[in-house]
Short mmCIF file of N, CA and C and ligand atoms in Angstrom, two decimals:
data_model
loop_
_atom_site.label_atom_id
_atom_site.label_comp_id
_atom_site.label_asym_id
_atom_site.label_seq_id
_atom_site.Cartn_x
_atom_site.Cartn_y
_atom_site.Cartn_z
N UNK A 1 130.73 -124.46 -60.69
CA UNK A 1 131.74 -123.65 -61.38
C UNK A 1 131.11 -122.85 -62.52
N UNK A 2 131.71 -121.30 -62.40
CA UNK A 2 131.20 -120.57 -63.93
C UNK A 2 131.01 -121.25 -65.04
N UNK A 3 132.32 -121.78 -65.44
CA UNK A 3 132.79 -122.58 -66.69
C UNK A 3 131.80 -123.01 -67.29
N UNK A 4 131.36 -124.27 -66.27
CA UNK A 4 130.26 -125.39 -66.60
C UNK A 4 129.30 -124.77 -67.12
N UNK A 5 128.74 -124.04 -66.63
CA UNK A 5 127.41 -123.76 -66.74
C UNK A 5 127.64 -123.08 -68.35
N UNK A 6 128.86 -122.05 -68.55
CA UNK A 6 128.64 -121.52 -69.63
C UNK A 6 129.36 -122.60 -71.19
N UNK A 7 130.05 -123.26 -70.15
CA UNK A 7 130.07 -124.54 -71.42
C UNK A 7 129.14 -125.40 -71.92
N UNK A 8 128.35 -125.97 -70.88
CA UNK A 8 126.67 -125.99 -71.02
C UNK A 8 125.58 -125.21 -72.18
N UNK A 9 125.80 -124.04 -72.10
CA UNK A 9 125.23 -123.51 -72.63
C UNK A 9 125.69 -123.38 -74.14
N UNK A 10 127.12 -123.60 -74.28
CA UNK A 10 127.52 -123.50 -75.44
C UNK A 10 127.36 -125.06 -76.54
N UNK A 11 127.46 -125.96 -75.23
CA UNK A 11 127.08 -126.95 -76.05
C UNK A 11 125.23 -127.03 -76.65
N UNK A 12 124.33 -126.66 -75.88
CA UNK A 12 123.10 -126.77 -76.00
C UNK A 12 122.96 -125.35 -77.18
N UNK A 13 123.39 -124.30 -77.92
CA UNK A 13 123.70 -123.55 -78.56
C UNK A 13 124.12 -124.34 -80.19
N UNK A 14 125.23 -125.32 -79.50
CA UNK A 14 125.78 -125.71 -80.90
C UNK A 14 125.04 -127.11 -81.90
N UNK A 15 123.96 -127.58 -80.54
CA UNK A 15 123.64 -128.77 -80.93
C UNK A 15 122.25 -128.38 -81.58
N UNK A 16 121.26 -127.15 -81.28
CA UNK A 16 120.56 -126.71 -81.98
C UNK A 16 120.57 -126.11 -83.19
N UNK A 17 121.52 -125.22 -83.53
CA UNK A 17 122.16 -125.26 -84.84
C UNK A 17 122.53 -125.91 -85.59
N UNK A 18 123.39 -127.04 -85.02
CA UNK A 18 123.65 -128.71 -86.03
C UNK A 18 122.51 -128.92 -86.11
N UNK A 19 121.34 -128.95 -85.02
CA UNK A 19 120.06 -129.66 -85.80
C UNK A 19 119.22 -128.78 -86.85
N UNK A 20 119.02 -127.90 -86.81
CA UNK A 20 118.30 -126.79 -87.64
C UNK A 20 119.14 -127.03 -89.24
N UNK A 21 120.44 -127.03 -89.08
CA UNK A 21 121.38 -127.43 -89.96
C UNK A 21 121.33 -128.88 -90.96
N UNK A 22 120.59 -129.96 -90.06
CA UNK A 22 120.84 -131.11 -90.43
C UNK A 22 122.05 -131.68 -90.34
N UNK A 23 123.07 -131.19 -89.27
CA UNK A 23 124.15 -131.59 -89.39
C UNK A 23 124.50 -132.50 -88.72
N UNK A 24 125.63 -133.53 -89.27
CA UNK A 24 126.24 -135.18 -88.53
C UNK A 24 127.24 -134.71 -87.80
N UNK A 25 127.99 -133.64 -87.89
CA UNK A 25 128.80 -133.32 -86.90
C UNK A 25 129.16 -132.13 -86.80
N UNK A 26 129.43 -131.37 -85.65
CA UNK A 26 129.82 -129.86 -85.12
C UNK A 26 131.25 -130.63 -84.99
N UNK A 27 132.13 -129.90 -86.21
CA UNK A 27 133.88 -129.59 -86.01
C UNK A 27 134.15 -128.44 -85.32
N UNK A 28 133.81 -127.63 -85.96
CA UNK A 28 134.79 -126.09 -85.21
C UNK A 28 133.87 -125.18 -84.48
N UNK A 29 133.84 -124.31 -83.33
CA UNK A 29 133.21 -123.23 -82.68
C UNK A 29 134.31 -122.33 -82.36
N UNK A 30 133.36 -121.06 -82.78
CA UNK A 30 134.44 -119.85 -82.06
C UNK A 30 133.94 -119.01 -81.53
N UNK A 31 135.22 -118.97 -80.06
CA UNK A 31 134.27 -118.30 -79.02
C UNK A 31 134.91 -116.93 -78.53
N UNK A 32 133.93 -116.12 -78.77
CA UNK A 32 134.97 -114.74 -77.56
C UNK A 32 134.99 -114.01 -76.78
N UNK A 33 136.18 -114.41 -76.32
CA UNK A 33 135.71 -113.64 -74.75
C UNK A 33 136.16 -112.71 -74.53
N UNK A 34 135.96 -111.44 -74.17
CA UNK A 34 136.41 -110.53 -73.06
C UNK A 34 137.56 -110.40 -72.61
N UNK A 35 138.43 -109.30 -72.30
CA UNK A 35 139.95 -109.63 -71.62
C UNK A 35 139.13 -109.41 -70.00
N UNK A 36 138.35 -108.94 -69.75
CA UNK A 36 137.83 -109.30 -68.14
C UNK A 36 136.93 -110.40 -67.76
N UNK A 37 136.09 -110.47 -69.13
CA UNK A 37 135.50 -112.22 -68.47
C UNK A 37 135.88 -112.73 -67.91
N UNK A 38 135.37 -113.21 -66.44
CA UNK A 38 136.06 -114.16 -65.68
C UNK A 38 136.31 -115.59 -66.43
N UNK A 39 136.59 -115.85 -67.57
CA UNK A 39 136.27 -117.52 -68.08
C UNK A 39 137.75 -117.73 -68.89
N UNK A 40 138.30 -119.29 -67.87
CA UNK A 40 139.73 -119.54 -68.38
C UNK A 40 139.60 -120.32 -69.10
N UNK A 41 140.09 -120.07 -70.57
CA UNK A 41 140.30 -120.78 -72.19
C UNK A 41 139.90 -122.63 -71.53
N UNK A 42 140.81 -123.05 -70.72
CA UNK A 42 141.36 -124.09 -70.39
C UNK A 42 140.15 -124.93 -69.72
N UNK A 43 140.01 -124.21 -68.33
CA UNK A 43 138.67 -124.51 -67.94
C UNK A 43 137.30 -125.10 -69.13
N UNK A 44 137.17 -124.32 -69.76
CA UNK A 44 135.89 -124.42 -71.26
C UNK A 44 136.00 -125.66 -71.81
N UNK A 45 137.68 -125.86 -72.43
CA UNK A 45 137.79 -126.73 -73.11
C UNK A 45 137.26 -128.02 -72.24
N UNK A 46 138.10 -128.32 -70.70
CA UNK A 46 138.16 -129.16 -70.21
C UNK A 46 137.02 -129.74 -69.87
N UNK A 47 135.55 -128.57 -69.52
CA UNK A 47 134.06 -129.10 -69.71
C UNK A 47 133.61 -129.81 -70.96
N UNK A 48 133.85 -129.20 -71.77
CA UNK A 48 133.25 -129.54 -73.14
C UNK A 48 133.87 -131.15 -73.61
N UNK A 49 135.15 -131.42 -72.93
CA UNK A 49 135.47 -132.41 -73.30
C UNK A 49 134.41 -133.84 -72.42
N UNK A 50 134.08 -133.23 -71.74
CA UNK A 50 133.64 -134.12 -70.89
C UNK A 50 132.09 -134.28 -71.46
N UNK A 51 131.52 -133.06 -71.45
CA UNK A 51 130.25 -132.82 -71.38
C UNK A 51 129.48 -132.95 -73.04
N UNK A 52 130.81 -132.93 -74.05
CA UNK A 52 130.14 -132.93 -75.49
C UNK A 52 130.33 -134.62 -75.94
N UNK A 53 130.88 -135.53 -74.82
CA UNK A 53 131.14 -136.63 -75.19
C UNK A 53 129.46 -137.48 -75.30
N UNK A 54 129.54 -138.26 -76.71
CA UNK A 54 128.24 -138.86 -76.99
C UNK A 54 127.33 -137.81 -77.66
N UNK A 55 127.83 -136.70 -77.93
CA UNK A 55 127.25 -135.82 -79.19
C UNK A 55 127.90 -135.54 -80.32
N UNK A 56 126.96 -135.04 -81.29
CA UNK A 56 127.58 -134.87 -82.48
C UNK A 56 128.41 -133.49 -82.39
N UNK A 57 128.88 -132.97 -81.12
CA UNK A 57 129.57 -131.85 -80.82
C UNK A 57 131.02 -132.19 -80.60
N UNK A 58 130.83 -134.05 -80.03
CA UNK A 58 132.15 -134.50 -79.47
C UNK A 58 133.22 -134.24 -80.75
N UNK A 59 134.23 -133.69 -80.23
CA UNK A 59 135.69 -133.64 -81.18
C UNK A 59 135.61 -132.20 -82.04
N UNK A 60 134.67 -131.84 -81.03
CA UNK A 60 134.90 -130.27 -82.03
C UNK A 60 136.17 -129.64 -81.76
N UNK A 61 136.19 -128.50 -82.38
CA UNK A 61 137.79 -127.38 -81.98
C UNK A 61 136.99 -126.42 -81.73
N UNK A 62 137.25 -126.03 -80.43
CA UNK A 62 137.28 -124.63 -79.82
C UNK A 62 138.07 -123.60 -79.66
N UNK A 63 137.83 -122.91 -80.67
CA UNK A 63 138.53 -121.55 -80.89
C UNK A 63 138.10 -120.14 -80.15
N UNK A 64 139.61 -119.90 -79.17
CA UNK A 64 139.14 -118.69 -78.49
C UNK A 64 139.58 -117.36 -79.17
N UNK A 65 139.05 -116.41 -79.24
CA UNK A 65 139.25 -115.02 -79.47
C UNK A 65 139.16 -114.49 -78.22
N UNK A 66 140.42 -113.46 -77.61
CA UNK A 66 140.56 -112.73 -76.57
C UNK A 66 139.91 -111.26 -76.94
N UNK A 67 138.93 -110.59 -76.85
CA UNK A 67 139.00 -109.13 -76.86
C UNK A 67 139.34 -108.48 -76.12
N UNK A 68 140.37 -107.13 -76.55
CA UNK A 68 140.76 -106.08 -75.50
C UNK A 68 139.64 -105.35 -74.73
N UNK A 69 139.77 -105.01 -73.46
CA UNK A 69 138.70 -104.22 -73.11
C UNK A 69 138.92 -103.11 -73.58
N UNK A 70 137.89 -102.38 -73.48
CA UNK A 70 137.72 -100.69 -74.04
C UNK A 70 137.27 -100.22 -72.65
N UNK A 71 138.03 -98.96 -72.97
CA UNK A 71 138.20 -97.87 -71.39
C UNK A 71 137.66 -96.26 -72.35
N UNK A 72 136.73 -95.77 -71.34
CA UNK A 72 136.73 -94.08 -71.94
C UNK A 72 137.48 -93.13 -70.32
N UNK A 73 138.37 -92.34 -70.86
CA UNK A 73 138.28 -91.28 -69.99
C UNK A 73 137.33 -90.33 -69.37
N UNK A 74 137.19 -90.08 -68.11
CA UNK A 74 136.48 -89.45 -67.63
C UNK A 74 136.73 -87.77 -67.81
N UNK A 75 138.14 -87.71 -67.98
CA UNK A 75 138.10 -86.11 -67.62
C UNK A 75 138.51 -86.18 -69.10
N UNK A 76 139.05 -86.33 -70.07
CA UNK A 76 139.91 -86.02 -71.12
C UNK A 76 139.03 -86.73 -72.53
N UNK A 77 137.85 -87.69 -71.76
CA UNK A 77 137.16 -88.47 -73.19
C UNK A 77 138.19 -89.42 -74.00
N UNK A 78 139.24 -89.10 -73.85
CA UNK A 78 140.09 -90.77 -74.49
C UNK A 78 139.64 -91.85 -74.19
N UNK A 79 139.20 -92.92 -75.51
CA UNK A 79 139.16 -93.75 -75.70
C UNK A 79 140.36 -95.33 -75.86
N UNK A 80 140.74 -95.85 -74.97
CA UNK A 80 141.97 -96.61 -75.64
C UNK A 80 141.79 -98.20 -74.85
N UNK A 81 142.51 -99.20 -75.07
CA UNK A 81 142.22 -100.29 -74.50
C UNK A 81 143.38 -100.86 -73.37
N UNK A 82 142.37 -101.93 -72.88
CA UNK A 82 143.37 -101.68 -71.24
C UNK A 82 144.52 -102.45 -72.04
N UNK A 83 145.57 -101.76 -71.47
CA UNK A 83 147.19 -102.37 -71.59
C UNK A 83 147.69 -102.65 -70.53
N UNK A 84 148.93 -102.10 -71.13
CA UNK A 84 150.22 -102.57 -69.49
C UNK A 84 150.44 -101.67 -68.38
N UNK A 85 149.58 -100.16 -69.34
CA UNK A 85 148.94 -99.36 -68.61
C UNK A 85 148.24 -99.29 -67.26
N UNK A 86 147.25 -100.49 -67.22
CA UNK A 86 146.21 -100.58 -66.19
C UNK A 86 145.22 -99.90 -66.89
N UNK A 87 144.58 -99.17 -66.07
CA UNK A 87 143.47 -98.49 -65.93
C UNK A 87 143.69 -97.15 -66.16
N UNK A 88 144.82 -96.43 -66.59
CA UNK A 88 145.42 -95.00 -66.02
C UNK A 88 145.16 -94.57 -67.68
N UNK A 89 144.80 -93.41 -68.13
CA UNK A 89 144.34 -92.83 -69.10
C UNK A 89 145.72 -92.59 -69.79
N UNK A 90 145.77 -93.43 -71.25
CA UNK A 90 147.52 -93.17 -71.69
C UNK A 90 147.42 -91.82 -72.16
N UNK A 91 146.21 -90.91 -72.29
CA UNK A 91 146.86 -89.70 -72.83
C UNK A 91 147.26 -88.71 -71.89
N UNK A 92 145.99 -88.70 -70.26
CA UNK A 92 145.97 -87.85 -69.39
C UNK A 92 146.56 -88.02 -67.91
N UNK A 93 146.97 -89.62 -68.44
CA UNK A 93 147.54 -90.28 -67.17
C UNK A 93 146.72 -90.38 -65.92
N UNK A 94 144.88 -89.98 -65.88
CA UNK A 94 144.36 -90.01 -64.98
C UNK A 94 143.48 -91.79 -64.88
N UNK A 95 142.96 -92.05 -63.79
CA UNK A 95 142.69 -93.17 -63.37
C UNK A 95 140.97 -92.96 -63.71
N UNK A 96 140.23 -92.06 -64.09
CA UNK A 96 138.99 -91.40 -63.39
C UNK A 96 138.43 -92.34 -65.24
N UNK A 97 138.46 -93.37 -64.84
CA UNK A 97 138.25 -94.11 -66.56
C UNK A 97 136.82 -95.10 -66.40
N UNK A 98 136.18 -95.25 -67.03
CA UNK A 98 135.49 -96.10 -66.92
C UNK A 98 134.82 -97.06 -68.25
N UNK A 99 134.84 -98.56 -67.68
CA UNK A 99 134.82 -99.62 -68.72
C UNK A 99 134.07 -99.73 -69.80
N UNK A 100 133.95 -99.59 -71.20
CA UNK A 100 132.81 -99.44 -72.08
C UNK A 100 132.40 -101.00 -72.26
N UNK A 101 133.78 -101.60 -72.10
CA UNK A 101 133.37 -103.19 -73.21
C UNK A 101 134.61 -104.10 -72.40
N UNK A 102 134.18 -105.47 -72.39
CA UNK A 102 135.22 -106.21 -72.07
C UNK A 102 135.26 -107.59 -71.37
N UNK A 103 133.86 -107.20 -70.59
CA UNK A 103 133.01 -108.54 -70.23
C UNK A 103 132.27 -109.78 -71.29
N UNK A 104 132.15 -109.98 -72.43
CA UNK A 104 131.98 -110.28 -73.61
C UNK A 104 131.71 -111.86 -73.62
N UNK A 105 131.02 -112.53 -73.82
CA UNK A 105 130.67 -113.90 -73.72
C UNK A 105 130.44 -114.65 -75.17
N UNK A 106 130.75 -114.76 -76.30
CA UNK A 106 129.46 -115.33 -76.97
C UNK A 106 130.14 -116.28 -77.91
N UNK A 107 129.71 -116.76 -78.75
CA UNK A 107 129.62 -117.63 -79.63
C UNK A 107 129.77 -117.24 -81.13
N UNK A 108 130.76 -116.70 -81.69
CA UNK A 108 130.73 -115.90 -82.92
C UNK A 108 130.46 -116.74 -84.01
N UNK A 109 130.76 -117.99 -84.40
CA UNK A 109 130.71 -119.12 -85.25
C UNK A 109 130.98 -120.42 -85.25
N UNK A 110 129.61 -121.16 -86.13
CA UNK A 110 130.45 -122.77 -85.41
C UNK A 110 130.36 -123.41 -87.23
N UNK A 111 131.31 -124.31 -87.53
CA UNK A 111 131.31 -125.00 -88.59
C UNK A 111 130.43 -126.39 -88.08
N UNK A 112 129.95 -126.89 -89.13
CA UNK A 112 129.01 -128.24 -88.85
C UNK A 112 129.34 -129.12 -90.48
N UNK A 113 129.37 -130.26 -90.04
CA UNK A 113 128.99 -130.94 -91.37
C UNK A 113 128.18 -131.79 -91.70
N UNK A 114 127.97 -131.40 -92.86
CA UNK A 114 126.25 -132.01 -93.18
C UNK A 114 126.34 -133.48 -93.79
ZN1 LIG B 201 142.40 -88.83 -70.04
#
């Protein structure tokens, strides 16, 4: 599964920082994703619960941030983010759009305590 692997990675992310940190425990991480990332909030958590158990990661809070994707127009150069719209250019109403941002993976901040 996607998930795993990138929950994996988030745990091996947070446990090097607690150590560089000196820290006894990772409480909080925040993570954000993409409104097209394929990665469901739920899924993440449900790895991490499993996978951070017996680290100083176990019992953290995982905080998601959704970002909107960003769309540019092709014929008109509008910039705007995908809505309820779809894909269709809200100023020119054309489809001819293509994705700047939205796939987005990362790890913006984690609290630790020392
Ligand atoms: Zn347009």
């Amino acid at each position: 599964m996607h998930e795993l692997s990138v929950t994996e990675s988030i745990l091996e992310i947070s446990l090097r920082h607690a150590g560089q940190a000196n820290a006894k425990r990772v409480t909080n991480l925040y993570l954000v994703i993409g409104q097209l990332a394929s990665i469901v909030d739920d899924s993440v958590q449900f790895y991490w619960d499993i996978i951070s158990k017996d680290t100083i990661a176990q019992g953290a809070t995982l905080h998601f941030k959704r970002l909107p994707a960003k769309l540019i127009c092709l014929d008109c150069s509008q910039q705007f983010n995908l809505g309820s719209d779809g894909f269709s250019c809200p100023n020119c109403m054309n489809d001819h759009v293509k994705i700047l941002s939205g796939d987005e993976f990362y790890m913006e901040a984690i609290d630790v305590e020392t």
